[in-house]
Each structure stands twice: as C-alpha cells, then as structure tokens.
Coordinates of C-alpha atoms and ligand atoms in Angstrom, one line a residue:
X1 CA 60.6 -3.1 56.4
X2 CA 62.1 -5.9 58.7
X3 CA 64.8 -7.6 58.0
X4 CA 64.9 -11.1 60.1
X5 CA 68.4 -13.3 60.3
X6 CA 68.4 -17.0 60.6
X7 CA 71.3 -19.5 61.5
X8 CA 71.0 -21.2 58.6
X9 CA 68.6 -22.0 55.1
X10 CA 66.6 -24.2 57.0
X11 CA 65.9 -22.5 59.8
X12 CA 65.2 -19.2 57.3
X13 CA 62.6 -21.4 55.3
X14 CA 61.1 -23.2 58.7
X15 CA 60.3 -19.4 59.6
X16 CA 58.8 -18.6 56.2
X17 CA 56.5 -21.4 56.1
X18 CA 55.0 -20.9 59.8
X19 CA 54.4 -16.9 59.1
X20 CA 52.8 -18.2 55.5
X21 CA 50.6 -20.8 57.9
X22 CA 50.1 -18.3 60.3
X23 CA 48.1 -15.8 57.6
X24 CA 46.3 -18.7 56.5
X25 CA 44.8 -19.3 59.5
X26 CA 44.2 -15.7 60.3
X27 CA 42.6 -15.3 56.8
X28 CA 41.6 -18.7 55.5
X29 CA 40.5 -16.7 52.3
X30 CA 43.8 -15.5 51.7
X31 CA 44.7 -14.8 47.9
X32 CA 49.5 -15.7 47.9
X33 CA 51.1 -14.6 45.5
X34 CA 53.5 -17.8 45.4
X35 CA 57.5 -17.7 43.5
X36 CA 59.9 -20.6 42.4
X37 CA 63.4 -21.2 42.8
X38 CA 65.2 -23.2 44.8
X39 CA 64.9 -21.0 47.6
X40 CA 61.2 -22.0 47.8
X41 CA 61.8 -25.8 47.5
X42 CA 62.3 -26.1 51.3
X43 CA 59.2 -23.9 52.0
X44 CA 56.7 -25.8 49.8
X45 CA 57.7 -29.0 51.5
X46 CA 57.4 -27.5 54.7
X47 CA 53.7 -26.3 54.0
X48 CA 52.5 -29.3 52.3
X49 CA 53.9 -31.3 56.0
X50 CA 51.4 -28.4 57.3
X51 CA 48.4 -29.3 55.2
X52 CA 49.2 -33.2 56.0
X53 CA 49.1 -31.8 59.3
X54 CA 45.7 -29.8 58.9
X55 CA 46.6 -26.4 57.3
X56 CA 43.7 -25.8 55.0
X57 CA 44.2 -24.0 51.6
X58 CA 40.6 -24.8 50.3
X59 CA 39.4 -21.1 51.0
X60 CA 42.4 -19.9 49.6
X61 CA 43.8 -18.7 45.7
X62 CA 47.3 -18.5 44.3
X63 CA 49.1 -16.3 41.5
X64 CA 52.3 -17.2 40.5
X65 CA 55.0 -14.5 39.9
X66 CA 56.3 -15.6 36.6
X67 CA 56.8 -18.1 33.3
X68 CA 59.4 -18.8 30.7
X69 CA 57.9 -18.1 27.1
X70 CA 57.8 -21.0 25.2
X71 CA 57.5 -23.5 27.5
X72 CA 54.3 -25.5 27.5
X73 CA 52.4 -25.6 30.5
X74 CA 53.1 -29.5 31.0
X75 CA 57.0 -28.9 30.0
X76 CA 58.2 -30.4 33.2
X77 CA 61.1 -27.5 33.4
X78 CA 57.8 -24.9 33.2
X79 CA 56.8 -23.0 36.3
X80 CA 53.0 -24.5 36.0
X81 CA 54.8 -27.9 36.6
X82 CA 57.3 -27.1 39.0
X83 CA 53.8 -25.5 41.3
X84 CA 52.2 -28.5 40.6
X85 CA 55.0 -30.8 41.6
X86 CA 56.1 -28.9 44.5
X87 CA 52.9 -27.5 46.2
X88 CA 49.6 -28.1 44.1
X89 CA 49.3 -31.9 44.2
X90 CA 50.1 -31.8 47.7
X91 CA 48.2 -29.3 49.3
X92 CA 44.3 -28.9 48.9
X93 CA 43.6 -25.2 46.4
X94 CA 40.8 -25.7 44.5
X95 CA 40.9 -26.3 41.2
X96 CA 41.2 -23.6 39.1
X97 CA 41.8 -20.6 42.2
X98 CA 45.8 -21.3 41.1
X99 CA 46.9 -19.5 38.8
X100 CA 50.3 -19.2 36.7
X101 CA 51.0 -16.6 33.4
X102 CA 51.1 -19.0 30.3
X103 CA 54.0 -18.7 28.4
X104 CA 52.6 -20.1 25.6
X105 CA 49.8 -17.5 24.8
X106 CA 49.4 -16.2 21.3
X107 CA 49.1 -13.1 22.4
X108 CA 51.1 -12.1 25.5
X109 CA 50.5 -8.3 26.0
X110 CA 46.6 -10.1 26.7
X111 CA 47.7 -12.8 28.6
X112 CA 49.3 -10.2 30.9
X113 CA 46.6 -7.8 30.7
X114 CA 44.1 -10.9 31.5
X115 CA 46.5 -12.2 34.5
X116 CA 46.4 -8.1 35.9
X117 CA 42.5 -8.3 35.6
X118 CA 42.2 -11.5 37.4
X119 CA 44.6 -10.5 40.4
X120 CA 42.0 -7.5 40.5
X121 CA 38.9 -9.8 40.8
X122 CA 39.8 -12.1 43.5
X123 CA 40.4 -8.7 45.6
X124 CA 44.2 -8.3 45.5
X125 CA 46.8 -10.1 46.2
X126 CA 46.8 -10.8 50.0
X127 CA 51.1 -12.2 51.3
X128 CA 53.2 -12.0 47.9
X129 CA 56.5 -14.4 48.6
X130 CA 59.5 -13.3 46.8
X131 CA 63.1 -15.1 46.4
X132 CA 66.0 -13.0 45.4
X133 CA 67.6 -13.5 42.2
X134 CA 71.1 -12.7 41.4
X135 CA 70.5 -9.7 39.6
X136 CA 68.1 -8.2 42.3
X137 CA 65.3 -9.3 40.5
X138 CA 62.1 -10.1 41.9
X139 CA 59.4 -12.0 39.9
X140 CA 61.8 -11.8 36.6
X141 CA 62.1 -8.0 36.7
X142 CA 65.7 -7.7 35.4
X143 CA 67.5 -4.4 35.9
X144 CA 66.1 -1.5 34.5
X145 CA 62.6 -3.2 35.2
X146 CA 60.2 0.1 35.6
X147 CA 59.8 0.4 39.6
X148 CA 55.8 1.3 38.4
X149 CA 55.8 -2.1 35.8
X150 CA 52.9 -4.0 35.4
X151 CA 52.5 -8.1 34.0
X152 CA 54.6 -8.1 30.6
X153 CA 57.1 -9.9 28.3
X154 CA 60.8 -9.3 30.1
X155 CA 64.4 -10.5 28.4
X156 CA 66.4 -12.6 30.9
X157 CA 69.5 -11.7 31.6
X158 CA 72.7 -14.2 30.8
X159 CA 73.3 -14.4 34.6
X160 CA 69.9 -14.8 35.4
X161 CA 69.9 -18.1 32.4
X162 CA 73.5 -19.2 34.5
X163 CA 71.4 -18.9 37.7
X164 CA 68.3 -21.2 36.5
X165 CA 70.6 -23.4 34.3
X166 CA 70.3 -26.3 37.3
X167 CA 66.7 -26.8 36.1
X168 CA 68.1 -26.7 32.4
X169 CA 70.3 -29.7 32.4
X170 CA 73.1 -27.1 33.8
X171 CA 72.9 -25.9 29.9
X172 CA 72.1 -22.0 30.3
X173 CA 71.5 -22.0 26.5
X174 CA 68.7 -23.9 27.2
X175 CA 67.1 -21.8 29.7
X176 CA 64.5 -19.7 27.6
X177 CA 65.3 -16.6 27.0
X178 CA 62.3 -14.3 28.1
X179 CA 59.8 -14.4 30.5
X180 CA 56.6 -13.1 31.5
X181 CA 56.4 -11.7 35.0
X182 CA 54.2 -9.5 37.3
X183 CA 55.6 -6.1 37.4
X184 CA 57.3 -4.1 40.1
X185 CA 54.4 -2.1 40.2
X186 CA 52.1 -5.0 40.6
X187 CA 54.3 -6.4 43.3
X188 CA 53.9 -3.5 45.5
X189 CA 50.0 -3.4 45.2
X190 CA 50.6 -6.6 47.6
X191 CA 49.2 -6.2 50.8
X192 CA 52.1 -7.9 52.6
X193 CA 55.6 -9.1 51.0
X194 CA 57.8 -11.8 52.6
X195 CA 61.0 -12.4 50.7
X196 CA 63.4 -14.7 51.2
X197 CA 67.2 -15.2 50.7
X198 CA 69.7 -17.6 51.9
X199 CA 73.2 -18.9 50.6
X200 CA 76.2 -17.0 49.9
X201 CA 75.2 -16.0 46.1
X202 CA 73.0 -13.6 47.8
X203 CA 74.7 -11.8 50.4
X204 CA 76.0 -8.9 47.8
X205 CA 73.1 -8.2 46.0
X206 CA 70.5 -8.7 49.5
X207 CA 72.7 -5.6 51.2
X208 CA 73.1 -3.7 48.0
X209 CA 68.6 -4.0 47.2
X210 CA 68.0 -3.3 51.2
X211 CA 70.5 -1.0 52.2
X212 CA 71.7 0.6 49.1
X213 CA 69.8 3.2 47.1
X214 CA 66.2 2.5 45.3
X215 CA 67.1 1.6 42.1
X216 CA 65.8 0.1 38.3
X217 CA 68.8 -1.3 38.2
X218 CA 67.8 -3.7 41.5
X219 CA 64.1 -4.3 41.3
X220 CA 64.0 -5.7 44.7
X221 CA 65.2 -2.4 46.4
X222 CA 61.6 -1.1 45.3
X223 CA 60.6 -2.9 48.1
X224 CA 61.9 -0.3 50.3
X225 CA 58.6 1.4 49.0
X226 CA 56.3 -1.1 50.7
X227 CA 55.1 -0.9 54.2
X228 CA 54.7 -4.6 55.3
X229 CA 57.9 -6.0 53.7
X230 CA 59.5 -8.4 55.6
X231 CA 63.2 -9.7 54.6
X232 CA 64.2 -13.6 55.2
X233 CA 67.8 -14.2 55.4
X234 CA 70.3 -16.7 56.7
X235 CA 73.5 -16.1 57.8
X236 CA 75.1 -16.3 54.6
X237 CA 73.2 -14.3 52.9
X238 CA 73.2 -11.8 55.8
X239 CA 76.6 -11.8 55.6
X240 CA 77.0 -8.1 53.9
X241 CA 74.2 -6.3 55.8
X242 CA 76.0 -3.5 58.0
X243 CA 73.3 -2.8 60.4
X244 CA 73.0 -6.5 61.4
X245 CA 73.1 -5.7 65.3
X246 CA 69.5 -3.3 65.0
X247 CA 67.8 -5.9 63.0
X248 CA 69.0 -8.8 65.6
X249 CA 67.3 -6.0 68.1
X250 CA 64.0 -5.6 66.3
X251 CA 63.4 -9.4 66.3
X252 CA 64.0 -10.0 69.9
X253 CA 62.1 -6.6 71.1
X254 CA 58.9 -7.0 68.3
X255 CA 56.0 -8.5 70.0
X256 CA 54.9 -9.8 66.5
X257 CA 57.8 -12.3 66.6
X258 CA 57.8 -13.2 70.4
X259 CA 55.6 -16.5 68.9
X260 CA 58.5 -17.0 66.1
X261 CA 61.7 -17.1 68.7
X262 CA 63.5 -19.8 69.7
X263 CA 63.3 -20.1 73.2
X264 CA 66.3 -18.7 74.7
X265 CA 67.0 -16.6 71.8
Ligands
GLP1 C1 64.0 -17.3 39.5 C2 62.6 -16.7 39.7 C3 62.7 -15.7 40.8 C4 63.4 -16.2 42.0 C5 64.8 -16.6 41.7 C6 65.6 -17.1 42.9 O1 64.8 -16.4 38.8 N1 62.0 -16.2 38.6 O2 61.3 -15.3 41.1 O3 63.4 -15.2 43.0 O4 64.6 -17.6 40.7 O5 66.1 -18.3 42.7 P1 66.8 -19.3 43.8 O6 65.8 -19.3 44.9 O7 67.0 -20.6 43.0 O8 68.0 -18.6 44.1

C-alpha cells in the first residue's frame, strides 16, 4: 500500500486521472471499476478533457460500485445518471460494456448474483477507484460490512444519508435508504485499487482505515489486505496520518512516480 499526499483536491484528482490515463494506455482493454461522489466529480471532468484530447476508452468496460434501491435508472439523483452525466456521454465506452447494479430489480439477491457473474466474464476487474465515505465505507459497505462480502442489498447509515443529502435537495430523508453495492470481498478481487480522499471530513476516518487496525467496522481498512492499493490524499485529508514524513519519502524515492512529480518536488 502507498499512500500519496497532494497540496490540495485538485492537485489529488489531477494525479488520479493521469494514473487512470496512464493504465488505459498501457492496457487499452482495461475493465474500471468506476465510484461516485463528489470526490470523483473533478476526476471525471479531468478524463473526459483526456478523451477530447485522444484518451480512448473504446476497448475498454466499466462496473460501477453501487445504486440506491428504488431509484429508477433515469432518476436524475440515480448513480446510472450521475455516470452518464459525468463520464458516459463524454467519453467514448461502448455501448453496453458500462455497467451499473439496478436498483430497481425485482429481484435483488439476482441482480447482485447477475452483476458478480458479469464482473467474472469480462475477466475481472482491472483499476477499481474508490472514494472514502464518512463511515469508512467503500462502495456502500457500511460498518460491519463482511471484509469477505460479495454484491448485495446494504442499509445506509444516517450519516452516510447526511453525507449524500447535497444530491437530495440537502433533505437526508430523501436520500434512499439502502443500497446495493459490490462487496468487500469483491473489491479486493481487483487487480489494482486507487482511492481517493480529500477535504477535511476525511482526515479522521482516512488515518483511522490506513493506520488503525483492520476492521468490519471500517470497510476501507480491508484494503490493507490488497497488494496494489494506492491511497490519494490532499492535505486535508492527510491531516491525521502520523507517518506522513515516510510516505512524503516513498513518493519522491519510487521510480513508479518519478513521471507523476512535480518538477522540483
Ligand atoms: C458515496 C458512494 C461512495 C463514495 C462516497 C464518497 O457514499 N457510495 O462510493 O466513496 O460517496 O463521497 P464524497 O466523494 O462525496 O465524499
């Protein structure tokens, strides 16, 4: 595990997007396992400028981490139309290789079954991007989430309604109240992981995931497990890490990131 610090949001999600550009390139086939929030606003905008700019997704698939149950796919507030909004109409997948859990399925424990059996077939899920939520969550794996869950139905929790209540009108009642979400377990069969976490909100729960102990209570400190996680932060939300200086180190000594420094830096 890395842990990477950036001066500021912008400069965390400007380094996001060129690793995410990056893998595309290196694997033009590559299968993302793509989040929302508004963490991932800035990095969406910064990839479609990279498609306008040539960055071709056409060999490339998607799987979303999440969905709100209840919501119909063309609910504007749903995830299938934030993707669409924020990335799909303005990058070049091919129809039908992206793919988001429907929260509308009659039967959920097959939608999720179905969604775990199409990861499968397109081989895997290649870079999996994560944000943080304020629980620890990742995907919508609230505390207690199995750290060996699979793709199933998953209560919110109040904070995490308060959290996405921005998207709700600011009304957290009117955030839904469960979710379907990939599992822990299915996070970690990811190749390669690449979370990201800026703002102040963060900086308590980001130390507690990555330096505290592995824990159901913070599904994001499963990723301690994985071998190619890499950890996104801004200064603010860096804030609480206490062996800052050693990850400042690793980025300035890793030959992987020579291409990713600032010159001078
Ligand atoms: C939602 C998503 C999570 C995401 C979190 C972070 O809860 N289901 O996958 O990590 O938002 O949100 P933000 O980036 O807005 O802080």
């Amino acid at each position: 595990m890395e842990i990477i610090v950036q001066a500021d949001a912008e400069r965390a999600t400007e380094l996001a997007a060129r690793i995410i550009a990056t893998r595309i390139r290196e694997r033009p086939t590559l299968v993302l396992g793509l989040a929302t929030g508004r963490t991932m606003e800035r990095i969406y905008e910064r990839l479609a400028d990279m498609h306008r700019n040539g960055l071709d997704f056409s060999g490339c698939s998607s799987f979303n981490l999440d969905e709100y149950i209840g919501l119909e796919p063309d609910s504007p507030r749903s995830y299938h139309a934030t993707m669409r909004r924020l990335l799909f109409d303005r990058v070049n997948f091919v129809p039908g290789r992206t793919h988001v859990l429907n929260g509308r399925a009659a039967d959920l424990k097959r939608e999720a079954r179905d969604y775990e059996a199409a990861i499968r077939a397109a081989g895997g899920i290649g870079l999996q991007l994560l944000g943080l939520g304020e629980t620890g969550h990742i995907g919508f794996n609230e505390p207690l989430s199995a750290l060996m869950s699979r793709t199933r139905d998953k209560t919110l929790t109040p904070r995490t309604r308060e959290q996405n209540a921005p998207f709700f009108g600011g009304d957290p009642d009117a955030v839904p109240s469960r979710a379907l979400t990939m599992g822990v377990g299915t996070i970690l069969e990811a190749e390669e992981i690449l979370l990201v976490a800026t703002g102040p909100a963060k900086a308590e729960i980001l130390a507690r995931a990555f330096e505290g102990p592995l824990t159901a209570t913070i599904s994001a400190s499963a990723l301690q497990l994985h071998p190619r996680c890499l950890v996104i932060a801004d200064e603010a939300a860096a804030a609480r890490l206490t062996n800052r200086s050693y990850y400042d180190f690793v980025f300035l000594n890793e030959p992987e990131w020579a291409p990713y420094r600032e010159p001078g830096s």
